[in-house]
Amino acid sequence: MQTVLGAGGQIAEGLTRELHRNHTHDIRLVSRNPREVNDSDQLVSADLMDAEATKAAVAGSEIVYLTVGLPMDSGLWEQKFPTMMANTIAACQKHDSKLVFFDNTYMYPRTATPQTEDTAFEPVGRKATVRAQIAMTLLTEMQAGRIEAVICRAPEFYGPGKTQSLSNSVIFNRIAAGKRPLVPLNARAERSLIWTPDASQAMALIGNTPDAFGQTWHLPIDQHRLDYRQMIDIAAEVTGRRIGYTTVPRWVFRVGGLLNPAVKESEELLPRYRQDNIFDSSKFASRFPDFTITTYREGISRVLAGE
């Protein structure tokens, strides 16, 4: 049995399809209101804030994937993520289950220095501090030998379907809708974006590779990075139309944050858009050389085609 905690999101759905396609049909989906992805999926309704419910949901699982996401709300993150991580670790320890944790890069330094699996955490802001806390909680248990686990870390998303990210919202979705894209802070800073289906497929592969455990892995991205200006040029080629863009300065987000809570929550992340973002996934590429990574050109074309 392989169990997905936090079923329902874009990454979890892609993971569930990939597990069924290439690894196992014995899959359990756990969330408050889980829905089938494959006909054979077992559905379990559980609140991961409830320790006993989490233990019951994990029972009988060989591998557990923690993919839960929360709205961009710092208070909610502080309230829920540490408890969910603690409950998941305890449940996996009780049932001798392996844990695969889907993580992000918020805790990394806000610099143009390349990010590797060994990059030290330097969290700035409430959300980054929470992400550092839960990652360190799991790393401590891993290093002490109290759990067999692996961390799969991904940079900002872009992709099809329900993919949610700033780049999808202000760049690709606007282009697809015939609107002018809005570039945060700097159109010439290189970006590291991960195609969401690649993230899901790579996580399934890592979870079913025994010697991958006990480590952190950066999930695969196209290492030929582009800046937003170049991405918009590709979109223009794909759509066959001229596409201009507007670069939005930091002060506009500050003003917008006074009126819109969602914009205010995004402010913590904005310094990452001022300079190059260099997420290095060469470790994965070296270990899994046959994995096909979606290029930015292919991904942008597919997003704009509505795939």
PDB file of C-alpha atoms in Angstrom:
ATOM      1  CA  MET A   1       0.000   0.000   0.000  1.00  0.00           C
ATOM      2  CA  GLN A   2       1.221   3.480  -0.930  1.00  0.00           C
ATOM      3  CA  THR A   3      -0.651   6.345   0.725  1.00  0.00           C
ATOM      4  CA  VAL A   4      -0.942   9.985  -0.349  1.00  0.00           C
ATOM      5  CA  LEU A   5      -1.632  12.402   2.499  1.00  0.00           C
ATOM      6  CA  GLY A   6      -3.081  15.685   1.259  1.00  0.00           C
ATOM      7  CA  ALA A   7      -4.764  14.177  -1.793  1.00  0.00           C
ATOM      8  CA  GLY A   8      -6.589  16.510  -4.161  1.00  0.00           C
ATOM      9  CA  GLY A   9      -3.946  19.067  -5.114  1.00  0.00           C
ATOM     10  CA  GLN A  10      -2.195  19.267  -8.471  1.00  0.00           C
ATOM     11  CA  ILE A  11       0.978  17.538  -7.263  1.00  0.00           C
ATOM     12  CA  ALA A  12      -0.928  14.813  -5.404  1.00  0.00           C
ATOM     13  CA  GLU A  13      -3.159  14.037  -8.380  1.00  0.00           C
ATOM     14  CA  GLY A  14      -0.191  13.758 -10.715  1.00  0.00           C
ATOM     15  CA  LEU A  15       1.613  11.595  -8.167  1.00  0.00           C
ATOM     16  CA  THR A  16      -1.399   9.286  -7.849  1.00  0.00           C
ATOM     17  CA  ARG A  17      -1.621   8.841 -11.623  1.00  0.00           C
ATOM     18  CA  GLU A  18       2.104   8.139 -11.881  1.00  0.00           C
ATOM     19  CA  LEU A  19       2.064   5.603  -9.032  1.00  0.00           C
ATOM     20  CA  HIS A  20      -0.822   3.772 -10.714  1.00  0.00           C
ATOM     21  CA  ARG A  21       0.815   3.922 -14.148  1.00  0.00           C
ATOM     22  CA  ASN A  22       4.286   2.723 -13.218  1.00  0.00           C
ATOM     23  CA  HIS A  23       4.526   1.472  -9.637  1.00  0.00           C
ATOM     24  CA  THR A  24       1.405   0.094  -7.899  1.00  0.00           C
ATOM     25  CA  HIS A  25      -2.393  -0.078  -8.068  1.00  0.00           C
ATOM     26  CA  ASP A  26      -2.602  -0.373  -4.281  1.00  0.00           C
ATOM     27  CA  ILE A  27      -3.071   3.336  -3.499  1.00  0.00           C
ATOM     28  CA  ARG A  28      -4.831   5.094  -0.633  1.00  0.00           C
ATOM     29  CA  LEU A  29      -5.840   8.755  -0.910  1.00  0.00           C
ATOM     30  CA  VAL A  30      -6.248  10.699   2.332  1.00  0.00           C
ATOM     31  CA  SER A  31      -7.742  14.153   2.838  1.00  0.00           C
ATOM     32  CA  ARG A  32     -10.830  15.693   4.374  1.00  0.00           C
ATOM     33  CA  ASN A  33     -12.824  14.934   1.212  1.00  0.00           C
ATOM     34  CA  PRO A  34     -10.786  12.599  -0.999  1.00  0.00           C
ATOM     35  CA  ARG A  35     -11.821  11.830  -4.577  1.00  0.00           C
ATOM     36  CA  GLU A  36     -10.772   8.990  -6.844  1.00  0.00           C
ATOM     37  CA  VAL A  37      -8.074   9.618  -9.405  1.00  0.00           C
ATOM     38  CA  ASN A  38      -7.901   5.976 -10.510  1.00  0.00           C
ATOM     39  CA  ASP A  39     -10.795   3.495 -10.295  1.00  0.00           C
ATOM     40  CA  SER A  40      -8.883   1.315  -7.833  1.00  0.00           C
ATOM     41  CA  ASP A  41      -8.001   4.089  -5.345  1.00  0.00           C
ATOM     42  CA  GLN A  42      -8.944   3.555  -1.714  1.00  0.00           C
ATOM     43  CA  LEU A  43     -10.396   6.713  -0.144  1.00  0.00           C
ATOM     44  CA  VAL A  44      -9.947   7.665   3.510  1.00  0.00           C
ATOM     45  CA  SER A  45     -11.334  10.852   5.033  1.00  0.00           C
ATOM     46  CA  ALA A  46      -9.042  12.180   7.773  1.00  0.00           C
ATOM     47  CA  ASP A  47      -7.873  15.428   9.349  1.00  0.00           C
ATOM     48  CA  LEU A  48      -4.073  15.447   9.604  1.00  0.00           C
ATOM     49  CA  MET A  49      -4.382  17.764  12.606  1.00  0.00           C
ATOM     50  CA  ASP A  50      -5.792  14.734  14.457  1.00  0.00           C
ATOM     51  CA  ALA A  51      -2.948  12.431  15.553  1.00  0.00           C
ATOM     52  CA  GLU A  52      -5.104   9.321  15.940  1.00  0.00           C
ATOM     53  CA  ALA A  53      -6.882   9.870  12.639  1.00  0.00           C
ATOM     54  CA  THR A  54      -3.511  10.245  10.930  1.00  0.00           C
ATOM     55  CA  LYS A  55      -2.248   7.007  12.457  1.00  0.00           C
ATOM     56  CA  ALA A  56      -5.374   5.194  11.300  1.00  0.00           C
ATOM     57  CA  ALA A  57      -5.004   6.607   7.784  1.00  0.00           C
ATOM     58  CA  VAL A  58      -1.379   5.463   7.537  1.00  0.00           C
ATOM     59  CA  ALA A  59      -1.943   1.941   8.916  1.00  0.00           C
ATOM     60  CA  GLY A  60      -0.789  -0.755   6.498  1.00  0.00           C
ATOM     61  CA  SER A  61       1.194   1.649   4.283  1.00  0.00           C
ATOM     62  CA  GLU A  62       4.635   0.734   3.008  1.00  0.00           C
ATOM     63  CA  ILE A  63       5.258   4.248   1.647  1.00  0.00           C
ATOM     64  CA  VAL A  64       3.542   7.499   2.656  1.00  0.00           C
ATOM     65  CA  TYR A  65       3.689  10.718   0.639  1.00  0.00           C
ATOM     66  CA  LEU A  66       3.083  13.988   2.493  1.00  0.00           C
ATOM     67  CA  THR A  67       1.887  16.455  -0.145  1.00  0.00           C
ATOM     68  CA  VAL A  68      -0.530  18.584   1.850  1.00  0.00           C
ATOM     69  CA  GLY A  69      -0.862  22.219   0.839  1.00  0.00           C
ATOM     70  CA  LEU A  70      -2.450  25.168   2.606  1.00  0.00           C
ATOM     71  CA  PRO A  71      -3.652  28.585   1.401  1.00  0.00           C
ATOM     72  CA  MET A  72      -1.060  31.370   1.467  1.00  0.00           C
ATOM     73  CA  ASP A  73      -1.860  32.421   5.025  1.00  0.00           C
ATOM     74  CA  SER A  74       1.025  32.772   7.479  1.00  0.00           C
ATOM     75  CA  GLY A  75      -1.132  32.251  10.551  1.00  0.00           C
ATOM     76  CA  LEU A  76      -2.654  29.095   9.106  1.00  0.00           C
ATOM     77  CA  TRP A  77       0.796  27.762   8.224  1.00  0.00           C
ATOM     78  CA  GLU A  78       2.073  28.390  11.754  1.00  0.00           C
ATOM     79  CA  GLN A  79      -0.976  26.731  13.238  1.00  0.00           C
ATOM     80  CA  LYS A  80      -1.166  23.641  11.046  1.00  0.00           C
ATOM     81  CA  PHE A  81       2.046  22.640   9.260  1.00  0.00           C
ATOM     82  CA  PRO A  82       4.129  21.748  12.363  1.00  0.00           C
ATOM     83  CA  THR A  83       1.311  19.652  13.830  1.00  0.00           C
ATOM     84  CA  MET A  84       0.659  17.883  10.538  1.00  0.00           C
ATOM     85  CA  MET A  85       4.341  17.038  10.198  1.00  0.00           C
ATOM     86  CA  ALA A  86       4.568  15.783  13.796  1.00  0.00           C
ATOM     87  CA  ASN A  87       1.447  13.644  13.366  1.00  0.00           C
ATOM     88  CA  THR A  88       2.681  12.211  10.064  1.00  0.00           C
ATOM     89  CA  ILE A  89       6.093  11.326  11.488  1.00  0.00           C
ATOM     90  CA  ALA A  90       4.487   9.651  14.512  1.00  0.00           C
ATOM     91  CA  ALA A  91       2.104   7.686  12.293  1.00  0.00           C
ATOM     92  CA  CYS A  92       4.916   6.463  10.030  1.00  0.00           C
ATOM     93  CA  GLN A  93       7.019   5.485  13.036  1.00  0.00           C
ATOM     94  CA  LYS A  94       4.121   3.560  14.565  1.00  0.00           C
ATOM     95  CA  HIS A  95       3.411   1.603  11.382  1.00  0.00           C
ATOM     96  CA  ASP A  96       7.032   1.324  10.148  1.00  0.00           C
ATOM     97  CA  SER A  97       6.163   3.215   6.964  1.00  0.00           C
ATOM     98  CA  LYS A  98       8.611   5.095   4.772  1.00  0.00           C
ATOM     99  CA  LEU A  99       7.905   8.820   4.361  1.00  0.00           C
ATOM    100  CA  VAL A 100       8.315  10.919   1.211  1.00  0.00           C
ATOM    101  CA  PHE A 101       7.938  14.639   1.961  1.00  0.00           C
ATOM    102  CA  PHE A 102       7.162  17.142  -0.798  1.00  0.00           C
ATOM    103  CA  ASP A 103       8.954  20.353   0.189  1.00  0.00           C
ATOM    104  CA  ASN A 104       9.581  23.828  -1.231  1.00  0.00           C
ATOM    105  CA  THR A 105      12.471  26.312  -1.255  1.00  0.00           C
ATOM    106  CA  TYR A 106      11.103  29.137   0.896  1.00  0.00           C
ATOM    107  CA  MET A 107      13.769  28.556   3.568  1.00  0.00           C
ATOM    108  CA  TYR A 108      16.678  29.074   1.166  1.00  0.00           C
ATOM    109  CA  PRO A 109      18.628  32.387   1.058  1.00  0.00           C
ATOM    110  CA  ARG A 110      17.130  35.168  -1.051  1.00  0.00           C
ATOM    111  CA  THR A 111      20.208  35.424  -3.255  1.00  0.00           C
ATOM    112  CA  ALA A 112      21.391  34.518  -6.744  1.00  0.00           C
ATOM    113  CA  THR A 113      23.751  31.878  -5.314  1.00  0.00           C
ATOM    114  CA  PRO A 114      22.975  28.440  -6.799  1.00  0.00           C
ATOM    115  CA  GLN A 115      20.784  26.310  -4.529  1.00  0.00           C
ATOM    116  CA  THR A 116      21.805  22.688  -3.967  1.00  0.00           C
ATOM    117  CA  GLU A 117      20.608  20.023  -1.574  1.00  0.00           C
ATOM    118  CA  ASP A 118      23.349  21.179   0.824  1.00  0.00           C
ATOM    119  CA  THR A 119      22.309  24.851   0.853  1.00  0.00           C
ATOM    120  CA  ALA A 120      21.936  26.053   4.453  1.00  0.00           C
ATOM    121  CA  PHE A 121      18.557  27.404   5.502  1.00  0.00           C
ATOM    122  CA  GLU A 122      18.261  31.176   5.993  1.00  0.00           C
ATOM    123  CA  PRO A 123      14.517  31.725   6.407  1.00  0.00           C
ATOM    124  CA  VAL A 124      13.206  35.282   6.219  1.00  0.00           C
ATOM    125  CA  GLY A 125       9.508  35.768   6.946  1.00  0.00           C
ATOM    126  CA  ARG A 126       6.823  33.773   8.662  1.00  0.00           C
ATOM    127  CA  LYS A 127       6.101  31.259   5.899  1.00  0.00           C
ATOM    128  CA  ALA A 128       9.793  30.604   5.283  1.00  0.00           C
ATOM    129  CA  THR A 129      10.329  30.068   9.016  1.00  0.00           C
ATOM    130  CA  VAL A 130       7.532  27.493   9.154  1.00  0.00           C
ATOM    131  CA  ARG A 131       8.908  25.611   6.156  1.00  0.00           C
ATOM    132  CA  ALA A 132      12.386  25.551   7.694  1.00  0.00           C
ATOM    133  CA  GLN A 133      10.911  24.305  10.973  1.00  0.00           C
ATOM    134  CA  ILE A 134       9.034  21.352   9.498  1.00  0.00           C
ATOM    135  CA  ALA A 135      11.929  20.366   7.235  1.00  0.00           C
ATOM    136  CA  MET A 136      14.317  20.412  10.198  1.00  0.00           C
ATOM    137  CA  THR A 137      11.865  18.383  12.276  1.00  0.00           C
ATOM    138  CA  LEU A 138      11.940  15.619   9.681  1.00  0.00           C
ATOM    139  CA  LEU A 139      15.711  15.889   9.091  1.00  0.00           C
ATOM    140  CA  THR A 140      16.336  15.476  12.821  1.00  0.00           C
ATOM    141  CA  GLU A 141      14.307  12.267  12.898  1.00  0.00           C
ATOM    142  CA  MET A 142      16.031  10.998   9.745  1.00  0.00           C
ATOM    143  CA  GLN A 143      19.521  11.714  11.080  1.00  0.00           C
ATOM    144  CA  ALA A 144      18.700  10.018  14.375  1.00  0.00           C
ATOM    145  CA  GLY A 145      17.598   6.898  12.494  1.00  0.00           C
ATOM    146  CA  ARG A 146      14.068   7.065  13.893  1.00  0.00           C
ATOM    147  CA  ILE A 147      12.379   7.146  10.478  1.00  0.00           C
ATOM    148  CA  GLU A 148      13.203   6.101   6.931  1.00  0.00           C
ATOM    149  CA  ALA A 149      12.341   9.158   4.875  1.00  0.00           C
ATOM    150  CA  VAL A 150      13.285  11.289   1.903  1.00  0.00           C
ATOM    151  CA  ILE A 151      12.745  14.982   1.132  1.00  0.00           C
ATOM    152  CA  CYS A 152      11.736  15.986  -2.406  1.00  0.00           C
ATOM    153  CA  ARG A 153      12.205  19.731  -2.840  1.00  0.00           C
ATOM    154  CA  ALA A 154      10.754  21.803  -5.674  1.00  0.00           C
ATOM    155  CA  PRO A 155      11.041  25.455  -6.744  1.00  0.00           C
ATOM    156  CA  GLU A 156       8.118  27.531  -8.023  1.00  0.00           C
ATOM    157  CA  PHE A 157       5.529  25.678 -10.107  1.00  0.00           C
ATOM    158  CA  TYR A 158       4.291  26.244 -13.600  1.00  0.00           C
ATOM    159  CA  GLY A 159       2.037  23.859 -15.420  1.00  0.00           C
ATOM    160  CA  PRO A 160      -1.393  22.743 -16.570  1.00  0.00           C
ATOM    161  CA  GLY A 161      -4.736  22.330 -14.885  1.00  0.00           C
ATOM    162  CA  LYS A 162      -5.021  23.511 -11.303  1.00  0.00           C
ATOM    163  CA  THR A 163      -1.364  24.535 -10.986  1.00  0.00           C
ATOM    164  CA  GLN A 164      -1.123  27.519  -8.647  1.00  0.00           C
ATOM    165  CA  SER A 165       1.852  29.873  -8.596  1.00  0.00           C
ATOM    166  CA  LEU A 166       2.680  33.512  -9.123  1.00  0.00           C
ATOM    167  CA  SER A 167       4.218  32.764 -12.521  1.00  0.00           C
ATOM    168  CA  ASN A 168       1.152  30.858 -13.684  1.00  0.00           C
ATOM    169  CA  SER A 169      -1.205  33.554 -12.395  1.00  0.00           C
ATOM    170  CA  VAL A 170       0.468  36.733 -13.641  1.00  0.00           C
ATOM    171  CA  ILE A 171       2.313  35.436 -16.710  1.00  0.00           C
ATOM    172  CA  PHE A 172       0.937  32.332 -18.416  1.00  0.00           C
ATOM    173  CA  ASN A 173      -2.725  32.465 -17.400  1.00  0.00           C
ATOM    174  CA  ARG A 174      -2.940  36.106 -18.436  1.00  0.00           C
ATOM    175  CA  ILE A 175      -1.342  35.374 -21.811  1.00  0.00           C
ATOM    176  CA  ALA A 176      -3.743  32.452 -22.332  1.00  0.00           C
ATOM    177  CA  ALA A 177      -6.652  34.801 -21.566  1.00  0.00           C
ATOM    178  CA  GLY A 178      -5.396  37.377 -24.068  1.00  0.00           C
ATOM    179  CA  LYS A 179      -4.254  39.771 -21.341  1.00  0.00           C
ATOM    180  CA  ARG A 180      -0.956  41.575 -20.869  1.00  0.00           C
ATOM    181  CA  PRO A 181       1.379  39.625 -18.546  1.00  0.00           C
ATOM    182  CA  LEU A 182       2.575  41.272 -15.335  1.00  0.00           C
ATOM    183  CA  VAL A 183       6.212  40.632 -14.462  1.00  0.00           C
ATOM    184  CA  PRO A 184       7.131  40.871 -10.767  1.00  0.00           C
ATOM    185  CA  LEU A 185      10.102  43.212 -10.138  1.00  0.00           C
ATOM    186  CA  ASN A 186      12.606  42.138 -12.805  1.00  0.00           C
ATOM    187  CA  ALA A 187      11.985  40.795 -16.326  1.00  0.00           C
ATOM    188  CA  ARG A 188      15.669  39.926 -16.823  1.00  0.00           C
ATOM    189  CA  ALA A 189      16.260  37.740 -13.753  1.00  0.00           C
ATOM    190  CA  GLU A 190      16.628  34.044 -14.554  1.00  0.00           C
ATOM    191  CA  ARG A 191      13.882  31.880 -13.079  1.00  0.00           C
ATOM    192  CA  SER A 192      13.885  28.247 -11.943  1.00  0.00           C
ATOM    193  CA  LEU A 193      10.414  26.801 -12.526  1.00  0.00           C
ATOM    194  CA  ILE A 194       9.310  23.176 -12.264  1.00  0.00           C
ATOM    195  CA  TRP A 195       6.708  21.644 -14.580  1.00  0.00           C
ATOM    196  CA  THR A 196       4.176  20.178 -12.137  1.00  0.00           C
ATOM    197  CA  PRO A 197       3.774  16.787 -13.891  1.00  0.00           C
ATOM    198  CA  ASP A 198       7.584  16.388 -13.759  1.00  0.00           C
ATOM    199  CA  ALA A 199       7.514  17.055 -10.001  1.00  0.00           C
ATOM    200  CA  SER A 200       4.845  14.397  -9.434  1.00  0.00           C
ATOM    201  CA  GLN A 201       6.519  11.795 -11.619  1.00  0.00           C
ATOM    202  CA  ALA A 202       9.949  12.382 -10.079  1.00  0.00           C
ATOM    203  CA  MET A 203       8.557  12.084  -6.564  1.00  0.00           C
ATOM    204  CA  ALA A 204       6.933   8.739  -7.419  1.00  0.00           C
ATOM    205  CA  LEU A 205      10.248   7.542  -8.849  1.00  0.00           C
ATOM    206  CA  ILE A 206      12.209   8.618  -5.771  1.00  0.00           C
ATOM    207  CA  GLY A 207       9.655   7.052  -3.444  1.00  0.00           C
ATOM    208  CA  ASN A 208      10.066   3.730  -5.212  1.00  0.00           C
ATOM    209  CA  THR A 209      13.877   3.838  -5.298  1.00  0.00           C
ATOM    210  CA  PRO A 210      15.117   2.331  -2.008  1.00  0.00           C
ATOM    211  CA  ASP A 211      18.620   3.842  -2.134  1.00  0.00           C
ATOM    212  CA  ALA A 212      17.169   7.348  -2.550  1.00  0.00           C
ATOM    213  CA  PHE A 213      15.995   7.439   1.068  1.00  0.00           C
ATOM    214  CA  GLY A 214      17.868   9.195   3.829  1.00  0.00           C
ATOM    215  CA  GLN A 215      18.577  12.177   1.577  1.00  0.00           C
ATOM    216  CA  THR A 216      17.201  15.422   0.186  1.00  0.00           C
ATOM    217  CA  TRP A 217      16.597  15.587  -3.563  1.00  0.00           C
ATOM    218  CA  HIS A 218      15.989  18.615  -5.727  1.00  0.00           C
ATOM    219  CA  LEU A 219      13.284  17.604  -8.187  1.00  0.00           C
ATOM    220  CA  PRO A 220      14.156  17.960 -11.877  1.00  0.00           C
ATOM    221  CA  ILE A 221      13.872  21.179 -13.850  1.00  0.00           C
ATOM    222  CA  ASP A 222      15.152  22.337 -17.227  1.00  0.00           C
ATOM    223  CA  GLN A 223      18.572  23.691 -16.274  1.00  0.00           C
ATOM    224  CA  HIS A 224      18.606  26.006 -19.312  1.00  0.00           C
ATOM    225  CA  ARG A 225      16.918  28.778 -17.350  1.00  0.00           C
ATOM    226  CA  LEU A 226      15.044  31.644 -18.930  1.00  0.00           C
ATOM    227  CA  ASP A 227      14.040  35.052 -17.671  1.00  0.00           C
ATOM    228  CA  TYR A 228      10.442  36.244 -17.972  1.00  0.00           C
ATOM    229  CA  ARG A 229      11.274  38.316 -21.041  1.00  0.00           C
ATOM    230  CA  GLN A 230      12.464  35.163 -22.829  1.00  0.00           C
ATOM    231  CA  MET A 231       9.447  33.161 -21.648  1.00  0.00           C
ATOM    232  CA  ILE A 232       7.122  35.824 -23.038  1.00  0.00           C
ATOM    233  CA  ASP A 233       9.035  35.727 -26.342  1.00  0.00           C
ATOM    234  CA  ILE A 234       8.346  31.978 -26.526  1.00  0.00           C
ATOM    235  CA  ALA A 235       4.669  32.625 -25.773  1.00  0.00           C
ATOM    236  CA  ALA A 236       4.597  35.139 -28.626  1.00  0.00           C
ATOM    237  CA  GLU A 237       6.062  32.556 -31.004  1.00  0.00           C
ATOM    238  CA  VAL A 238       3.577  29.915 -29.847  1.00  0.00           C
ATOM    239  CA  THR A 239       0.524  32.156 -30.128  1.00  0.00           C
ATOM    240  CA  GLY A 240       1.640  33.992 -33.230  1.00  0.00           C
ATOM    241  CA  ARG A 241       0.956  37.383 -31.745  1.00  0.00           C
ATOM    242  CA  ARG A 242       2.973  40.247 -30.354  1.00  0.00           C
ATOM    243  CA  ILE A 243       2.939  40.199 -26.528  1.00  0.00           C
ATOM    244  CA  GLY A 244       4.080  43.127 -24.433  1.00  0.00           C
ATOM    245  CA  TYR A 245       4.462  43.023 -20.675  1.00  0.00           C
ATOM    246  CA  THR A 246       4.358  45.302 -17.655  1.00  0.00           C
ATOM    247  CA  THR A 247       7.027  45.072 -14.955  1.00  0.00           C
ATOM    248  CA  VAL A 248       5.390  45.597 -11.566  1.00  0.00           C
ATOM    249  CA  PRO A 249       7.648  47.301  -8.969  1.00  0.00           C
ATOM    250  CA  ARG A 250       7.732  46.360  -5.299  1.00  0.00           C
ATOM    251  CA  TRP A 251       5.815  49.448  -4.144  1.00  0.00           C
ATOM    252  CA  VAL A 252       2.778  48.424  -6.181  1.00  0.00           C
ATOM    253  CA  PHE A 253       2.600  45.130  -4.294  1.00  0.00           C
ATOM    254  CA  ARG A 254       2.920  47.016  -0.995  1.00  0.00           C
ATOM    255  CA  VAL A 255       0.004  49.241  -1.880  1.00  0.00           C
ATOM    256  CA  GLY A 256      -2.000  46.290  -3.164  1.00  0.00           C
ATOM    257  CA  GLY A 257      -1.342  44.467   0.084  1.00  0.00           C
ATOM    258  CA  LEU A 258      -3.160  47.170   1.990  1.00  0.00           C
ATOM    259  CA  LEU A 259      -6.327  46.282   0.095  1.00  0.00           C
ATOM    260  CA  ASN A 260      -5.947  42.603  -0.699  1.00  0.00           C
ATOM    261  CA  PRO A 261      -4.840  40.003   1.910  1.00  0.00           C
ATOM    262  CA  ALA A 262      -3.665  37.605  -0.813  1.00  0.00           C
ATOM    263  CA  VAL A 263      -1.320  40.234  -2.239  1.00  0.00           C
ATOM    264  CA  LYS A 264      -0.032  41.011   1.249  1.00  0.00           C
ATOM    265  CA  GLU A 265       0.746  37.317   1.812  1.00  0.00           C
ATOM    266  CA  SER A 266       2.740  37.199  -1.429  1.00  0.00           C
ATOM    267  CA  GLU A 267       4.972  40.114  -0.390  1.00  0.00           C
ATOM    268  CA  GLU A 268       7.257  37.834   1.647  1.00  0.00           C
ATOM    269  CA  LEU A 269       8.244  36.017  -1.544  1.00  0.00           C
ATOM    270  CA  LEU A 270       8.874  39.062  -3.753  1.00  0.00           C
ATOM    271  CA  PRO A 271      12.584  39.578  -2.955  1.00  0.00           C
ATOM    272  CA  ARG A 272      13.188  36.255  -4.701  1.00  0.00           C
ATOM    273  CA  TYR A 273      12.109  37.847  -7.986  1.00  0.00           C
ATOM    274  CA  ARG A 274      14.646  40.679  -7.846  1.00  0.00           C
ATOM    275  CA  GLN A 275      17.655  38.542  -8.838  1.00  0.00           C
ATOM    276  CA  ASP A 276      18.399  35.234 -10.554  1.00  0.00           C
ATOM    277  CA  ASN A 277      16.921  32.134  -8.945  1.00  0.00           C
ATOM    278  CA  ILE A 278      19.273  29.197  -9.580  1.00  0.00           C
ATOM    279  CA  PHE A 279      17.813  25.880  -8.394  1.00  0.00           C
ATOM    280  CA  ASP A 280      20.304  23.092  -9.151  1.00  0.00           C
ATOM    281  CA  SER A 281      18.751  19.689  -9.879  1.00  0.00           C
ATOM    282  CA  SER A 282      21.895  18.067 -11.278  1.00  0.00           C
ATOM    283  CA  LYS A 283      21.961  15.457  -8.488  1.00  0.00           C
ATOM    284  CA  PHE A 284      18.652  14.047  -9.713  1.00  0.00           C
ATOM    285  CA  ALA A 285      19.736  14.212 -13.358  1.00  0.00           C
ATOM    286  CA  SER A 286      22.896  12.269 -12.527  1.00  0.00           C
ATOM    287  CA  ARG A 287      21.074   9.549 -10.546  1.00  0.00           C
ATOM    288  CA  PHE A 288      18.125   9.234 -12.945  1.00  0.00           C
ATOM    289  CA  PRO A 289      19.573   9.998 -16.401  1.00  0.00           C
ATOM    290  CA  ASP A 290      16.641   8.405 -18.263  1.00  0.00           C
ATOM    291  CA  PHE A 291      14.066  10.753 -16.747  1.00  0.00           C
ATOM    292  CA  THR A 292      12.677  13.061 -19.436  1.00  0.00           C
ATOM    293  CA  ILE A 293      12.595  16.653 -18.193  1.00  0.00           C
ATOM    294  CA  THR A 294      10.073  19.010 -19.775  1.00  0.00           C
ATOM    295  CA  THR A 295      11.816  21.973 -21.390  1.00  0.00           C
ATOM    296  CA  TYR A 296      10.542  25.490 -20.764  1.00  0.00           C
ATOM    297  CA  ARG A 297       9.596  25.818 -24.437  1.00  0.00           C
ATOM    298  CA  GLU A 298       7.554  22.620 -24.330  1.00  0.00           C
ATOM    299  CA  GLY A 299       5.943  23.481 -20.995  1.00  0.00           C
ATOM    300  CA  ILE A 300       4.986  27.018 -22.011  1.00  0.00           C
ATOM    301  CA  SER A 301       3.543  25.694 -25.274  1.00  0.00           C
ATOM    302  CA  ARG A 302       1.440  23.137 -23.417  1.00  0.00           C
ATOM    303  CA  VAL A 303       0.153  25.638 -20.844  1.00  0.00           C
ATOM    304  CA  LEU A 304      -0.940  28.043 -23.572  1.00  0.00           C
ATOM    305  CA  ALA A 305      -2.570  25.187 -25.509  1.00  0.00           C
ATOM    306  CA  GLY A 306      -4.721  24.484 -22.449  1.00  0.00           C
ATOM    307  CA  GLU A 307      -3.403  20.974 -21.873  1.00  0.00           C
TER     308      GLU A 307
END
